[in-house]
Amino acid sequence: MTIGRGFDELVAEAATAPVEGWGFSWLAGRATEERPPWGYARLVGARLAAARAALDIDTGGGEVLAEAPAPPPLLVATEAWPPNVPVARRNLRRVGASVVRVADRPPLPFRDAVFDLVVSRHPVDTWWDEVARVLRPGGSYLSQQIGPGTVRELSEAILGPLPPPAHRHPERAVADAEAAGLTVVDLRTATLRTVFHDIGAVVWFLRKVVWTVPGFTVERHRPALRRLDERIRAEGPFVAHARRLLIEARRR
């Protein structure tokens, strides 16, 4: 419970809590976010059950892949952030997946046309040419991605007014996929209510979801955090809106 706890205590706790992997259980009771209506983990599980060879790019801690009820004979995951790699290996042992540490730039360390399914949840960037290269003809790429201006309200609460978002627009994703030789067969978007009940939840979220406030540190942004803490205490939970898109594309 955070009732009665001061700013410094909440911030200190959140500043030292672990953020490895891509799970958000630390926020239980302190922040909530609506789930996209399409059920990404369920969709991925169904695709994996029908695949022979699959790749998960930017697996984080392997949380989604680990839920697969029927993994394919060949299952590989990549991760670029070093602290996540041992977490992913531990989580994905159950489904027999190999975890490969990679650079955050292409190329992917796989031969051409080896996978009939590539998936990715919240990739930092989508290297469409590489996705097309490692897919077999007729293979599919399924990805849930961050949409433009996600939790912009929180970014502006820390940084002040920002220009309109220039990246992650669905139309751009479609154009880039088609330019790489893929055919987009599904595209959906969602706006999801995201609620932070205390400043500790905000600090932990900003440490984990690093693109929300690039270069975030508690010390650098302490004045803005204190103002936001005062606002939450006076007005109640801070509400922002996350944006997501689901895209599925097939190699011609």
GROMACS .gro file of C-alpha atoms in nm:
model
  252
    1MET     CA    1   0.000   0.000   0.000
    2THR     CA    2   0.122   0.353  -0.076
    3ILE     CA    3  -0.123   0.546   0.144
    4GLY     CA    4   0.064   0.769   0.388
    5ARG     CA    5   0.404   0.717   0.224
    6GLY     CA    6   0.600   1.024   0.125
    7PHE     CA    7   0.749   1.128  -0.205
    8ASP     CA    8   1.108   1.039  -0.117
    9GLU     CA    9   1.018   0.691   0.010
   10LEU     CA   10   0.809   0.604  -0.295
   11VAL     CA   11   1.071   0.732  -0.537
   12ALA     CA   12   1.359   0.556  -0.362
   13GLU     CA   13   1.173   0.226  -0.364
   14ALA     CA   14   1.089   0.252  -0.737
   15ALA     CA   15   1.439   0.369  -0.828
   16THR     CA   16   1.596   0.048  -0.695
   17ALA     CA   17   1.332  -0.210  -0.790
   18PRO     CA   18   1.440  -0.450  -1.069
   19VAL     CA   19   1.316  -0.376  -1.422
   20GLU     CA   20   1.463  -0.673  -1.613
   21GLY     CA   21   1.239  -0.866  -1.848
   22TRP     CA   22   0.913  -0.737  -1.988
   23GLY     CA   23   0.671  -0.821  -1.709
   24PHE     CA   24   0.485  -0.552  -1.517
   25SER     CA   25   0.382  -0.736  -1.201
   26TRP     CA   26   0.566  -0.481  -0.985
   27LEU     CA   27   0.289  -0.233  -1.071
   28ALA     CA   28   0.010  -0.453  -0.930
   29GLY     CA   29  -0.224  -0.232  -0.729
   30ARG     CA   30  -0.028   0.079  -0.829
   31ALA     CA   31  -0.096   0.121  -1.201
   32THR     CA   32  -0.328  -0.031  -1.461
   33GLU     CA   33  -0.347  -0.037  -1.838
   34GLU     CA   34  -0.632  -0.163  -2.052
   35ARG     CA   35  -0.545  -0.460  -2.272
   36PRO     CA   36  -0.582  -0.443  -2.652
   37PRO     CA   37  -0.899  -0.615  -2.768
   38TRP     CA   38  -0.727  -0.858  -3.004
   39GLY     CA   39  -0.540  -1.065  -2.740
   40TYR     CA   40  -0.186  -1.074  -2.877
   41ALA     CA   41  -0.061  -1.369  -2.667
   42ARG     CA   42  -0.359  -1.578  -2.779
   43LEU     CA   43  -0.298  -1.490  -3.144
   44VAL     CA   44   0.070  -1.576  -3.116
   45GLY     CA   45  -0.010  -1.906  -2.946
   46ALA     CA   46  -0.240  -2.006  -3.231
   47ARG     CA   47   0.016  -1.912  -3.496
   48LEU     CA   48   0.295  -2.099  -3.316
   49ALA     CA   49   0.084  -2.415  -3.299
   50ALA     CA   50   0.064  -2.417  -3.680
   51ALA     CA   51   0.429  -2.323  -3.746
   52ARG     CA   52   0.734  -2.541  -3.818
   53ALA     CA   53   1.000  -2.278  -3.747
   54ALA     CA   54   0.936  -1.949  -3.565
   55LEU     CA   55   1.132  -1.646  -3.450
   56ASP     CA   56   1.043  -1.394  -3.178
   57ILE     CA   57   1.231  -1.064  -3.222
   58ASP     CA   58   1.291  -0.844  -2.915
   59THR     CA   59   1.153  -1.110  -2.682
   60GLY     CA   60   1.224  -0.910  -2.365
   61GLY     CA   61   1.212  -1.166  -2.087
   62GLY     CA   62   1.030  -1.415  -2.311
   63GLU     CA   63   0.702  -1.360  -2.127
   64VAL     CA   64   0.472  -1.395  -2.430
   65LEU     CA   65   0.654  -1.684  -2.592
   66ALA     CA   66   0.661  -1.875  -2.264
   67GLU     CA   67   0.280  -1.893  -2.272
   68ALA     CA   68   0.274  -2.087  -2.602
   69PRO     CA   69   0.066  -2.403  -2.547
   70ALA     CA   70   0.210  -2.584  -2.852
   71PRO     CA   71   0.551  -2.448  -2.959
   72PRO     CA   72   0.688  -2.544  -3.302
   73PRO     CA   73   0.983  -2.783  -3.350
   74LEU     CA   74   1.219  -2.488  -3.409
   75LEU     CA   75   1.168  -2.185  -3.186
   76VAL     CA   76   1.421  -1.901  -3.156
   77ALA     CA   77   1.407  -1.568  -2.973
   78THR     CA   78   1.637  -1.268  -3.000
   79GLU     CA   79   1.709  -1.000  -2.741
   80ALA     CA   80   1.945  -0.701  -2.755
   81TRP     CA   81   1.934  -0.574  -2.394
   82PRO     CA   82   2.188  -0.784  -2.198
   83PRO     CA   83   1.999  -0.798  -1.862
   84ASN     CA   84   1.698  -0.953  -2.037
   85VAL     CA   85   1.891  -1.241  -2.195
   86PRO     CA   86   1.925  -1.465  -1.885
   87VAL     CA   87   1.566  -1.386  -1.789
   88ALA     CA   88   1.445  -1.496  -2.133
   89ARG     CA   89   1.656  -1.812  -2.125
   90ARG     CA   90   1.509  -1.908  -1.790
   91ASN     CA   91   1.150  -1.833  -1.895
   92LEU     CA   92   1.176  -2.004  -2.234
   93ARG     CA   93   1.337  -2.326  -2.119
   94ARG     CA   94   0.990  -2.479  -2.082
   95VAL     CA   95   0.901  -2.431  -2.448
   96GLY     CA   96   1.240  -2.538  -2.583
   97ALA     CA   97   1.331  -2.201  -2.732
   98SER     CA   98   1.686  -2.090  -2.803
   99VAL     CA   99   1.764  -1.730  -2.702
  100VAL     CA  100   2.018  -1.541  -2.911
  101ARG     CA  101   2.171  -1.216  -2.792
  102VAL     CA  102   2.189  -0.976  -3.087
  103ALA     CA  103   2.292  -0.620  -3.165
  104ASP     CA  104   2.023  -0.355  -3.180
  105ARG     CA  105   2.088  -0.312  -3.551
  106PRO     CA  106   2.054  -0.554  -3.844
  107PRO     CA  107   2.141  -0.797  -3.981
  108LEU     CA  108   1.973  -1.079  -3.794
  109PRO     CA  109   2.210  -1.378  -3.747
  110PHE     CA  110   1.996  -1.620  -3.950
  111ARG     CA  111   2.007  -1.744  -4.306
  112ASP     CA  112   1.751  -1.646  -4.567
  113ALA     CA  113   1.401  -1.796  -4.573
  114VAL     CA  114   1.439  -2.011  -4.259
  115PHE     CA  115   1.124  -1.918  -4.064
  116ASP     CA  116   0.760  -1.956  -4.161
  117LEU     CA  117   0.656  -1.728  -3.870
  118VAL     CA  118   0.817  -1.419  -3.717
  119VAL     CA  119   0.653  -1.243  -3.421
  120SER     CA  120   0.745  -0.941  -3.212
  121ARG     CA  121   0.576  -0.756  -2.927
  122HIS     CA  122   0.670  -0.390  -2.889
  123PRO     CA  123   0.985  -0.396  -3.105
  124VAL     CA  124   1.216  -0.099  -3.060
  125ASP     CA  125   1.239  -0.079  -3.440
  126THR     CA  126   1.104  -0.303  -3.714
  127TRP     CA  127   1.369  -0.393  -3.968
  128TRP     CA  128   1.126  -0.482  -4.243
  129ASP     CA  129   1.389  -0.590  -4.497
  130GLU     CA  130   1.534  -0.833  -4.242
  131VAL     CA  131   1.192  -0.969  -4.151
  132ALA     CA  132   1.120  -1.032  -4.518
  133ARG     CA  133   1.464  -1.190  -4.569
  134VAL     CA  134   1.433  -1.453  -4.293
  135LEU     CA  135   1.071  -1.541  -4.381
  136ARG     CA  136   0.994  -1.823  -4.619
  137PRO     CA  137   0.766  -1.739  -4.913
  138GLY     CA  138   0.414  -1.742  -4.775
  139GLY     CA  139   0.541  -1.693  -4.420
  140SER     CA  140   0.389  -1.436  -4.184
  141TYR     CA  141   0.503  -1.159  -3.955
  142LEU     CA  142   0.272  -1.080  -3.661
  143SER     CA  143   0.353  -0.789  -3.433
  144GLN     CA  144   0.195  -0.575  -3.165
  145GLN     CA  145   0.363  -0.236  -3.171
  146ILE     CA  146   0.366   0.093  -2.985
  147GLY     CA  147   0.149   0.351  -3.159
  148PRO     CA  148   0.222   0.722  -3.210
  149GLY     CA  149   0.213   0.945  -2.904
  150THR     CA  150   0.165   0.661  -2.656
  151VAL     CA  151   0.124   0.782  -2.295
  152ARG     CA  152   0.201   1.129  -2.428
  153GLU     CA  153   0.030   1.280  -2.124
  154LEU     CA  154   0.298   1.130  -1.901
  155SER     CA  155   0.582   1.238  -2.130
  156GLU     CA  156   0.453   1.595  -2.123
  157ALA     CA  157   0.401   1.589  -1.746
  158ILE     CA  158   0.777   1.532  -1.713
  159LEU     CA  159   0.915   1.715  -2.018
  160GLY     CA  160   0.657   1.984  -2.092
  161PRO     CA  161   0.473   2.035  -2.425
  162LEU     CA  162   0.601   1.819  -2.712
  163PRO     CA  163   0.561   1.844  -3.091
  164PRO     CA  164   0.317   1.607  -3.264
  165PRO     CA  165   0.454   1.251  -3.284
  166ALA     CA  166   0.652   1.188  -3.602
  167HIS     CA  167   0.702   0.812  -3.572
  168ARG     CA  168   0.514   0.483  -3.534
  169HIS     CA  169   0.214   0.580  -3.744
  170PRO     CA  170   0.020   0.279  -3.881
  171GLU     CA  171   0.030   0.414  -4.235
  172ARG     CA  172   0.410   0.425  -4.224
  173ALA     CA  173   0.427   0.066  -4.102
  174VAL     CA  174   0.211  -0.049  -4.393
  175ALA     CA  175   0.423   0.142  -4.645
  176ASP     CA  176   0.749   0.005  -4.504
  177ALA     CA  177   0.617  -0.352  -4.497
  178GLU     CA  178   0.504  -0.335  -4.858
  179ALA     CA  179   0.832  -0.176  -4.967
  180ALA     CA  180   1.011  -0.479  -4.821
  181GLY     CA  181   0.803  -0.718  -5.031
  182LEU     CA  182   0.538  -0.806  -4.773
  183THR     CA  183   0.161  -0.789  -4.807
  184VAL     CA  184  -0.026  -0.648  -4.507
  185VAL     CA  185  -0.328  -0.870  -4.433
  186ASP     CA  186  -0.437  -0.722  -4.098
  187LEU     CA  187  -0.400  -0.384  -3.930
  188ARG     CA  188  -0.576  -0.278  -3.609
  189THR     CA  189  -0.528   0.006  -3.362
  190ALA     CA  190  -0.636   0.067  -3.003
  191THR     CA  191  -0.623   0.348  -2.746
  192LEU     CA  192  -0.591   0.215  -2.392
  193ARG     CA  193  -0.656   0.396  -2.064
  194THR     CA  194  -0.347   0.388  -1.842
  195VAL     CA  195  -0.372   0.492  -1.475
  196PHE     CA  196  -0.090   0.565  -1.226
  197HIS     CA  197  -0.192   0.571  -0.860
  198ASP     CA  198   0.135   0.695  -0.709
  199ILE     CA  199   0.465   0.853  -0.809
  200GLY     CA  200   0.654   0.531  -0.741
  201ALA     CA  201   0.457   0.362  -1.019
  202VAL     CA  202   0.551   0.649  -1.250
  203VAL     CA  203   0.922   0.623  -1.169
  204TRP     CA  204   0.933   0.247  -1.217
  205PHE     CA  205   0.742   0.274  -1.547
  206LEU     CA  206   0.977   0.542  -1.679
  207ARG     CA  207   1.282   0.333  -1.588
  208LYS     CA  208   1.140   0.035  -1.774
  209VAL     CA  209   0.968   0.194  -2.074
  210VAL     CA  210   1.267   0.409  -2.160
  211TRP     CA  211   1.129   0.577  -2.471
  212THR     CA  212   0.857   0.755  -2.269
  213VAL     CA  213   1.110   1.006  -2.135
  214PRO     CA  214   1.442   0.950  -2.315
  215GLY     CA  215   1.736   0.979  -2.078
  216PHE     CA  216   1.514   0.961  -1.771
  217THR     CA  217   1.681   0.965  -1.430
  218VAL     CA  218   1.529   1.040  -1.093
  219GLU     CA  219   1.780   1.314  -1.015
  220ARG     CA  220   1.752   1.490  -1.350
  221HIS     CA  221   1.372   1.489  -1.342
  222ARG     CA  222   1.312   1.520  -0.969
  223PRO     CA  223   1.139   1.866  -0.986
  224ALA     CA  224   0.889   1.738  -1.245
  225LEU     CA  225   0.833   1.419  -1.045
  226ARG     CA  226   0.764   1.618  -0.732
  227ARG     CA  227   0.509   1.834  -0.917
  228LEU     CA  228   0.339   1.522  -1.051
  229ASP     CA  229   0.336   1.367  -0.703
  230GLU     CA  230   0.164   1.678  -0.567
  231ARG     CA  231  -0.090   1.662  -0.850
  232ILE     CA  232  -0.170   1.295  -0.780
  233ARG     CA  233  -0.213   1.363  -0.408
  234ALA     CA  234  -0.442   1.661  -0.476
  235GLU     CA  235  -0.644   1.534  -0.774
  236GLY     CA  236  -0.622   1.155  -0.766
  237PRO     CA  237  -0.463   0.904  -1.006
  238PHE     CA  238  -0.284   1.032  -1.315
  239VAL     CA  239  -0.446   0.914  -1.638
  240ALA     CA  240  -0.267   0.872  -1.971
  241HIS     CA  241  -0.349   0.679  -2.287
  242ALA     CA  242  -0.136   0.409  -2.445
  243ARG     CA  243  -0.164   0.345  -2.817
  244ARG     CA  244  -0.108   0.010  -2.983
  245LEU     CA  245  -0.125  -0.131  -3.332
  246LEU     CA  246  -0.142  -0.488  -3.450
  247ILE     CA  247   0.001  -0.565  -3.790
  248GLU     CA  248   0.022  -0.892  -3.980
  249ALA     CA  249   0.207  -0.919  -4.308
  250ARG     CA  250   0.295  -1.210  -4.538
  251ARG     CA  251   0.592  -1.262  -4.763
  252ARG     CA  252   0.493  -1.286  -5.125
   0.00000   0.00000   0.00000
